[in-house]
PDB file of C-alpha atoms in Angstrom:
ATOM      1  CA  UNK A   7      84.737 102.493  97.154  1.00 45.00           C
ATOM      2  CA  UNK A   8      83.162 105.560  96.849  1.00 53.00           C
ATOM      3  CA  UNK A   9      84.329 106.063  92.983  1.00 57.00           C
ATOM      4  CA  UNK A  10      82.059 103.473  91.804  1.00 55.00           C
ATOM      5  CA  UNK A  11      78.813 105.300  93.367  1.00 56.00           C
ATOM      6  CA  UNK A  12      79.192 108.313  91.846  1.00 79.00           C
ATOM      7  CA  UNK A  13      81.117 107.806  88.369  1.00 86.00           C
ATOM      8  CA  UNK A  14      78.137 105.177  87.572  1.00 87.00           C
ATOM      9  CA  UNK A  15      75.509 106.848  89.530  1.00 86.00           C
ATOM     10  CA  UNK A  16      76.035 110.121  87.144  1.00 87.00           C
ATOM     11  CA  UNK A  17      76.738 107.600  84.091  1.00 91.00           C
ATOM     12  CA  UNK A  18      80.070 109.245  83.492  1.00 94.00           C
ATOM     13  CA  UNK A  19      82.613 107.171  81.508  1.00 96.00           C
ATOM     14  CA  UNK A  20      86.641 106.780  82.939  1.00 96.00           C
ATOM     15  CA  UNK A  21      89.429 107.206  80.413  1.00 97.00           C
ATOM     16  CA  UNK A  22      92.731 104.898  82.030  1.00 98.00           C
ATOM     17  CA  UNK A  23      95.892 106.098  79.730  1.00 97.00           C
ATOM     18  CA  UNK A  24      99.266 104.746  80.293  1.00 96.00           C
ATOM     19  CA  UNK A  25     101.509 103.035  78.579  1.00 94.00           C
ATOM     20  CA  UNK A  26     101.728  99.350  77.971  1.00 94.00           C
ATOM     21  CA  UNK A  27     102.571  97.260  81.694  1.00 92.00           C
ATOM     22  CA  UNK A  28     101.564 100.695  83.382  1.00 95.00           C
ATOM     23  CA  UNK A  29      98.324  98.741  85.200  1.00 94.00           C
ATOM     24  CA  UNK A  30      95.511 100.238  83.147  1.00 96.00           C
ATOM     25  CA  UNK A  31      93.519  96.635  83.084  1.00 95.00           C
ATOM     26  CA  UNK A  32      94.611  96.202  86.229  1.00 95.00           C
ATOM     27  CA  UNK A  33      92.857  98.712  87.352  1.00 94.00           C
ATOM     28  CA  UNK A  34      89.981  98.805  85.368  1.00 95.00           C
ATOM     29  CA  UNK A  35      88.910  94.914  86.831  1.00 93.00           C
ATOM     30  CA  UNK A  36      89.358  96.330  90.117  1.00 92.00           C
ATOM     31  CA  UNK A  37      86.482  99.018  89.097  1.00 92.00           C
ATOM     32  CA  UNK A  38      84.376  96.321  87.449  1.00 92.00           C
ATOM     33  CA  UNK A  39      84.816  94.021  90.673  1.00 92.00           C
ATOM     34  CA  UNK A  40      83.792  96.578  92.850  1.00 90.00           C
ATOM     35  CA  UNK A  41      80.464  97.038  90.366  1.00 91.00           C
ATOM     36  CA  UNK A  42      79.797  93.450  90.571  1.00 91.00           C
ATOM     37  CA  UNK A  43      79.780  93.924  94.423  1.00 90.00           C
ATOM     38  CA  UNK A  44      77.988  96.679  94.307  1.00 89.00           C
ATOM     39  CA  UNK A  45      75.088  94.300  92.429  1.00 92.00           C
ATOM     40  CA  UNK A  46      75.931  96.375  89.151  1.00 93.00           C
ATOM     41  CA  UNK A  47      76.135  94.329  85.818  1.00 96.00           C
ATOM     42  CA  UNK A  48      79.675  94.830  84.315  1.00 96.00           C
ATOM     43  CA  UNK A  49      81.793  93.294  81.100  1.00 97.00           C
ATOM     44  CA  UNK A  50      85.001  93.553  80.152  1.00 96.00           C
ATOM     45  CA  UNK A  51      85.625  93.097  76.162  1.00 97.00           C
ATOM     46  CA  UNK A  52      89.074  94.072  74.471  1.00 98.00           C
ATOM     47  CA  UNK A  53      88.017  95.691  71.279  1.00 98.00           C
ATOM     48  CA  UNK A  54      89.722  94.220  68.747  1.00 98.00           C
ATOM     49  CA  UNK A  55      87.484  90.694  70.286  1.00 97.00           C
ATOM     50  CA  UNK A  56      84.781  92.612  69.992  1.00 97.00           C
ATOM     51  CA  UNK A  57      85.196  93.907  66.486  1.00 97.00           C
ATOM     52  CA  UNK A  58      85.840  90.213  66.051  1.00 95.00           C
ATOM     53  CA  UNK A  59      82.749  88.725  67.579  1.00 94.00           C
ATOM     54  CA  UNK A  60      80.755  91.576  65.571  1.00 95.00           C
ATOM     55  CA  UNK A  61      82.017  90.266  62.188  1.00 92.00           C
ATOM     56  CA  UNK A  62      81.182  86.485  63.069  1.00 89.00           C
ATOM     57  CA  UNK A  63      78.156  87.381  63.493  1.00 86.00           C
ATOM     58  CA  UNK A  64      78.044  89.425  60.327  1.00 82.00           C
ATOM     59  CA  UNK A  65      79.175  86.056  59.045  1.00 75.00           C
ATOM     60  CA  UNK A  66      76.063  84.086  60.222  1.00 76.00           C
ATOM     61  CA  UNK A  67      74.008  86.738  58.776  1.00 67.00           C
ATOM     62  CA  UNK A  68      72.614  88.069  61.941  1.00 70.00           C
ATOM     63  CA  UNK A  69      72.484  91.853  62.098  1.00 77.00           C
ATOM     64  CA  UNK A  70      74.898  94.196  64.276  1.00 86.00           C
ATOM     65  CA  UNK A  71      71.507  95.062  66.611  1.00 88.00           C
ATOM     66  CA  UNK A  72      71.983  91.781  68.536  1.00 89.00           C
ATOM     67  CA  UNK A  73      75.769  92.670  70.030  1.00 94.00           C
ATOM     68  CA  UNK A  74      74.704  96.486  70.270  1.00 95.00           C
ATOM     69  CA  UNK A  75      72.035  95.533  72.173  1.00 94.00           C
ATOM     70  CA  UNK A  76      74.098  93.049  74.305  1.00 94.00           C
ATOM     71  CA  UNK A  77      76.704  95.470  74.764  1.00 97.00           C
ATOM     72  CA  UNK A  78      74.846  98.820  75.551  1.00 97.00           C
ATOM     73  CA  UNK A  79      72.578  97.105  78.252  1.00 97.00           C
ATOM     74  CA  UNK A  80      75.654  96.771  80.579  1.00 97.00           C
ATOM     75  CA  UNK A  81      76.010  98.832  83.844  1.00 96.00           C
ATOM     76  CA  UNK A  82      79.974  98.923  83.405  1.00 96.00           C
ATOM     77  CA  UNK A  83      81.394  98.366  80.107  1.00 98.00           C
ATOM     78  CA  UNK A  84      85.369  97.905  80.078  1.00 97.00           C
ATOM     79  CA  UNK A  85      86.654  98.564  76.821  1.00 98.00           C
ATOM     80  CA  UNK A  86      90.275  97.672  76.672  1.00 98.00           C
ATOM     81  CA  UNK A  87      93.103  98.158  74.080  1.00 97.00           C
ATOM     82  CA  UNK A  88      90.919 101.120  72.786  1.00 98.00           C
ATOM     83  CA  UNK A  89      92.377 101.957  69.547  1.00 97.00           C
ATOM     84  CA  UNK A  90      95.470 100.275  69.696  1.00 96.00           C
ATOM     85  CA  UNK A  91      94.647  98.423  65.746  1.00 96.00           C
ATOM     86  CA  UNK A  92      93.175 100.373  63.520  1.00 96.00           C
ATOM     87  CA  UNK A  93      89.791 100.803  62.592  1.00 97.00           C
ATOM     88  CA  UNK A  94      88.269 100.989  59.175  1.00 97.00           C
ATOM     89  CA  UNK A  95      84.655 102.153  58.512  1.00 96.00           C
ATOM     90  CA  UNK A  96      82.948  99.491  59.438  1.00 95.00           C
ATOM     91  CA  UNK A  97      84.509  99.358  62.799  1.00 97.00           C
ATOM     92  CA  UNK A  98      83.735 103.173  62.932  1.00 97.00           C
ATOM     93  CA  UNK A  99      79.903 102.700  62.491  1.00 96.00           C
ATOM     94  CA  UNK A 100      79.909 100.350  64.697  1.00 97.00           C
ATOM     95  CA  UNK A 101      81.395 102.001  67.249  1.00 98.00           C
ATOM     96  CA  UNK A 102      79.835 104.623  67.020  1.00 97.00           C
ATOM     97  CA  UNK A 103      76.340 103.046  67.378  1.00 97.00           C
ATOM     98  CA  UNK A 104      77.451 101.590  70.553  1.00 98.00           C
ATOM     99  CA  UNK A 105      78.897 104.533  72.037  1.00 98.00           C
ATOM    100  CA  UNK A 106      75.584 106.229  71.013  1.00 97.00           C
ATOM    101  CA  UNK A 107      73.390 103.690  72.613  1.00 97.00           C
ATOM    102  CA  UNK A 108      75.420 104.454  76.193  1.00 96.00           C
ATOM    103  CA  UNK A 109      75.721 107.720  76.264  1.00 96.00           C
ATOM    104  CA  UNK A 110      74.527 109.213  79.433  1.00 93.00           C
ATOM    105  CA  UNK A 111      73.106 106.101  80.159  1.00 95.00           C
ATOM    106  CA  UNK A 112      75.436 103.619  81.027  1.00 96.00           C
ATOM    107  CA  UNK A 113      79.059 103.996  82.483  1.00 96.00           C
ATOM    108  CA  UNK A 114      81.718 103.105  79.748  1.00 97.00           C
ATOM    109  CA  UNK A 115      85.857 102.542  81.062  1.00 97.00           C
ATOM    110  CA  UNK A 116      88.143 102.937  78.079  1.00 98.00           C
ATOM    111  CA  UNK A 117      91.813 101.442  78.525  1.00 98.00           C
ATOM    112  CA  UNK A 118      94.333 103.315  76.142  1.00 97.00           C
ATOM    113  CA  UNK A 119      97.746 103.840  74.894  1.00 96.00           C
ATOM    114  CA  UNK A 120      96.434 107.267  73.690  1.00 96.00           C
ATOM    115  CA  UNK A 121      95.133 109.875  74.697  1.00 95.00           C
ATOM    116  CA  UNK A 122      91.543 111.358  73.790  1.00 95.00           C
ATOM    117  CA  UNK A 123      93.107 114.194  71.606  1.00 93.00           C
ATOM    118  CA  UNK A 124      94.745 111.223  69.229  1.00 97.00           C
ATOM    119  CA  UNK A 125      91.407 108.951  69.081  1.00 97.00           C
ATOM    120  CA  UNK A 126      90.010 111.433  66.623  1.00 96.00           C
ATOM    121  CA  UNK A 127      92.484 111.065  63.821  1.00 96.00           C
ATOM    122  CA  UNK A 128      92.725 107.439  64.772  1.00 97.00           C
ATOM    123  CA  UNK A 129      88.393 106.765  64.503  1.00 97.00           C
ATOM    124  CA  UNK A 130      89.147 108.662  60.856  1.00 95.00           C
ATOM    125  CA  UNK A 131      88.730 112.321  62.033  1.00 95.00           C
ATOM    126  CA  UNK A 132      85.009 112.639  60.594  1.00 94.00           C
ATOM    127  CA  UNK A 133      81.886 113.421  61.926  1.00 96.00           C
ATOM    128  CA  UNK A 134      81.298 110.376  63.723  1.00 96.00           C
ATOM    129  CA  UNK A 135      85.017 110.510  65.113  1.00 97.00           C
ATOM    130  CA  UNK A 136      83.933 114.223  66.545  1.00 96.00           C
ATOM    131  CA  UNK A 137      80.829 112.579  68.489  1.00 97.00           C
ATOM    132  CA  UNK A 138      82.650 109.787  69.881  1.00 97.00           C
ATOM    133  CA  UNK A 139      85.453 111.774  71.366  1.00 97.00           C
ATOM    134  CA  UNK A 140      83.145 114.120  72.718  1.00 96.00           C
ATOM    135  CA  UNK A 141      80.679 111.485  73.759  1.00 97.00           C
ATOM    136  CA  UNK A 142      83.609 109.642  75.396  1.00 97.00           C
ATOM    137  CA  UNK A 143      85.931 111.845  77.013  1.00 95.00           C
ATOM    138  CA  UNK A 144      84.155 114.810  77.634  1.00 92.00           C
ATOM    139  CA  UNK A 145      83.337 115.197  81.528  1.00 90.00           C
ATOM    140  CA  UNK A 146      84.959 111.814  81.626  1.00 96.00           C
ATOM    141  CA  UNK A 147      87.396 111.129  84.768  1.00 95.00           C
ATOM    142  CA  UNK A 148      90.647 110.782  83.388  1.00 96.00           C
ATOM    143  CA  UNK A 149      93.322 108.482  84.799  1.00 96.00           C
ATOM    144  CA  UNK A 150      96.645 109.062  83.745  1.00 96.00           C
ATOM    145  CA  UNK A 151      98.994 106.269  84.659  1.00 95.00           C
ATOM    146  CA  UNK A 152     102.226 107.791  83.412  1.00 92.00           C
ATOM    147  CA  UNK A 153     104.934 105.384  81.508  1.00 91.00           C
ATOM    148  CA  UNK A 154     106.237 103.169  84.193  1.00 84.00           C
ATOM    149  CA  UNK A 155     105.973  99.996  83.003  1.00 85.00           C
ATOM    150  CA  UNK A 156     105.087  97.860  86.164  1.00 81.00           C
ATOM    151  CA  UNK A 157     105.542  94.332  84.165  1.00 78.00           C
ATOM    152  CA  UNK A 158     109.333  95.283  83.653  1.00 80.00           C
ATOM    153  CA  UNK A 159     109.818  96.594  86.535  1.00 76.00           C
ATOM    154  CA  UNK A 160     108.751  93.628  88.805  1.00 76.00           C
ATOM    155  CA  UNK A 161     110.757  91.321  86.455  1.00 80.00           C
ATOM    156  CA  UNK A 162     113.381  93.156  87.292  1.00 82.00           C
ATOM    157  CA  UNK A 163     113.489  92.729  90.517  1.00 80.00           C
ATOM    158  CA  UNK A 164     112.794  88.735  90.483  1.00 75.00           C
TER     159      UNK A 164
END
């Protein structure tokens, strides 16, 4: 309980690696939840829905300000399945003006199958790619969940 105070209270971001089934989700609602008690505004998005949700809006000819600005305002972001597609410019940008509009203001958790040292070849290993990573996972608390995948395992033992 005391994790939530102080990661948000210091708007640092958390980083939950592991690979797929290991609980990263898991374990990021249970952060979020706690938020919400905590009277905290919190949303969880995966990213490729909200690379999605950015382009239908692109589509209706509304500009990318409206879902930064919905996004950034949260308490508790949850990005999950960080990186997991790939990304083209656009997405890049994007991202990157998000991740600009938190930083060391809001509290962002990132779910991923990679680890911060692969996100910059991944986000196109420019400039922007270089801020985000740094923005990100710098002085971020890093949970490592290992490779056990805990789907399997409990099927296993049905």
């Amino acid at each position: 309980m005391a994790l939530i105070p102080q990661f948000m209270e210091t708007t640092s971001n958390v980083v939950i690696e592991g690979c797929a089934g290991t609980g990263k989700s898991f374990l990021a609602c249970c952060l979020a939840k706690q938020a919400c008690r905590m009277r905290r505004s919190a949303r969880y998005v995966r990213l490729p829905d909200l690379l999605m949700e950015r382009d239908e809006l692109a589509a209706t000819e509304r500009s990318d300000a409206k879902i930064l600005k919905k996004y950034a305002r949260y308490e508790l972001l949850r990005l999950d399945e960080w990186l997991t597609e790939d990304v083209d410019d656009t997405d890049i940008n994007f991202l990157f003006e998000l991740i600009e509009r938190r930083y060391a203001a809001k509290s962002t958790v990132i779910c991923t199958q990679y680890t911060p040292a692969e996100w910059h070849g991944r986000l196109g290993g420019g400039v922007q790619a270089d801020a985000m990573v740094d923005r990100l996972a710098h002085g971020a608390i890093r949970i490592d969940l290992g490779d056990v995948n805990v789907r399997k395992l409990l099927a296993e033992r049905k």
